[in-house]
């Protein structure tokens, strides 16, 4: 390659379909240098790039003419890089403040609202407000100095030994089961760590964050994805925290805190024991909810949760438990109370918005529920999605003394839904798949990833959708959840965690072929490839011992409920 060879690069950006620019740069320029030349002071808004469908970090060098799509920091991919890099900086600051011998005690536990809950796994180390101030001062200096992230490739076996020697047992176990012989390590000024996924090139890309003490740990507060700023002071959702803490304690009781622990048990032939224990625990929890409903004499159950949380199976299993204690449940889908198509509101793009609560005929819903609760006989609507209208087919309902209504829908917890219904009659349940398992000390498993894998498997089996289509729809699904479900989760009387410790090894054998089918030249290919890499951390198990009423059967198939 000539020393001063000039190449032409065509530049696109992922957040503006009309953006296109061609610039000339010297061969061997990094993507970061190209971004700086193309975007000037706005370079901080772009954290990675794709070339021929392959995701590249900004330090990567370009030697020939190329088409480059830069990834914005507020995109799904870019925001993941941002969050991962922020965690790395916080861990580095804790390493500097606590010292090498104590830094391995910090665990990034789970997502808690707009932040990550972390713990120091030593009762002798109690962080104070003064400690937090000093750690934040160190973080701010790292960011202000724009400290570079150094990346190097290491042998997995050598990394396993190094992490074990430093006291990172979970990381050592993760390396033990890596099929790839090489891994990427990142370093900030002497502190080395392993992360699942790429990073921004330096600390200067991180702008707003906060650290708050909470419970027996602390929270890394994350900026809003849309504005990359923190608008209000972080407040943890207490009910969600309590549920996650219960799940964490149960995992610890089973000695399964990370993927390596789970793989150890699978290798030793203990997967059947995990399945039986997990299913027994879930059945007990559902039974406890049913007994509470009876004891409190509730007549209306409202169930909501994000996509692929297992709401259908949960509702069926709750109905079975209610029946065993003398209560006859009547399932009602809120979807039957959609407004007729011509009355449905449209979104900013002029398309029908079926996710917003304004798409529901709430006046009819409230009137129907109140009449049923008064003991009246009601003609129940059925929504015809083909014709886009409600129909009355002679389906009538009247509640007896031991009858109860079980209503399921994305707006079930919205206060508008129950504002005209007596609180004494209703019982609200929030269900979600809140993964209690982590890859290692610093790499959490996103509950969103687990739900997406569930949906990919289910959609292929029941709806004829391939993985590419399901992945392409996922951002829209997530948008609807963020607007219509998550803001109301704390309204629930009880929260139910549908995540199963064994589910990712079980879903792996179904999901992998579907993900491999996503074409390389599609925008969904990166996400499919990322999920394949994620599943590679798990050893697979078969579904033979999974009961027919298991919540996992809703996605993998072979269940006894109609879903």
JSON list of C-alpha atoms in Angstrom, two decimals, residues 29 105 115 170-171 173 193 199 277 404 420 435 488 493:
[
{"chain": "A", "resi": 29, "resn": "UNK", "atom": "CA", "xyz": [-7.15, 6.20, 8.68]},
{"chain": "A", "resi": 105, "resn": "UNK", "atom": "CA", "xyz": [-15.91, -7.77, 44.98]},
{"chain": "A", "resi": 115, "resn": "UNK", "atom": "CA", "xyz": [-29.85, 2.28, 35.88]},
{"chain": "A", "resi": 170, "resn": "UNK", "atom": "CA", "xyz": [-17.36, -16.09, 37.42]},
{"chain": "A", "resi": 171, "resn": "UNK", "atom": "CA", "xyz": [-15.21, -14.75, 34.58]},
{"chain": "A", "resi": 173, "resn": "UNK", "atom": "CA", "xyz": [-15.80, -20.10, 34.64]},
{"chain": "A", "resi": 193, "resn": "UNK", "atom": "CA", "xyz": [-11.64, -6.60, 32.06]},
{"chain": "A", "resi": 199, "resn": "UNK", "atom": "CA", "xyz": [-16.74, -0.48, 23.40]},
{"chain": "A", "resi": 277, "resn": "UNK", "atom": "CA", "xyz": [-36.92, -27.20, 41.39]},
{"chain": "A", "resi": 404, "resn": "UNK", "atom": "CA", "xyz": [-63.93, -14.14, 38.92]},
{"chain": "A", "resi": 420, "resn": "UNK", "atom": "CA", "xyz": [-63.91, 3.81, 37.30]},
{"chain": "A", "resi": 435, "resn": "UNK", "atom": "CA", "xyz": [-33.40, -12.81, 34.26]},
{"chain": "A", "resi": 488, "resn": "UNK", "atom": "CA", "xyz": [-47.15, 1.43, 35.28]},
{"chain": "A", "resi": 493, "resn": "UNK", "atom": "CA", "xyz": [-50.38, -5.44, 43.74]}
]
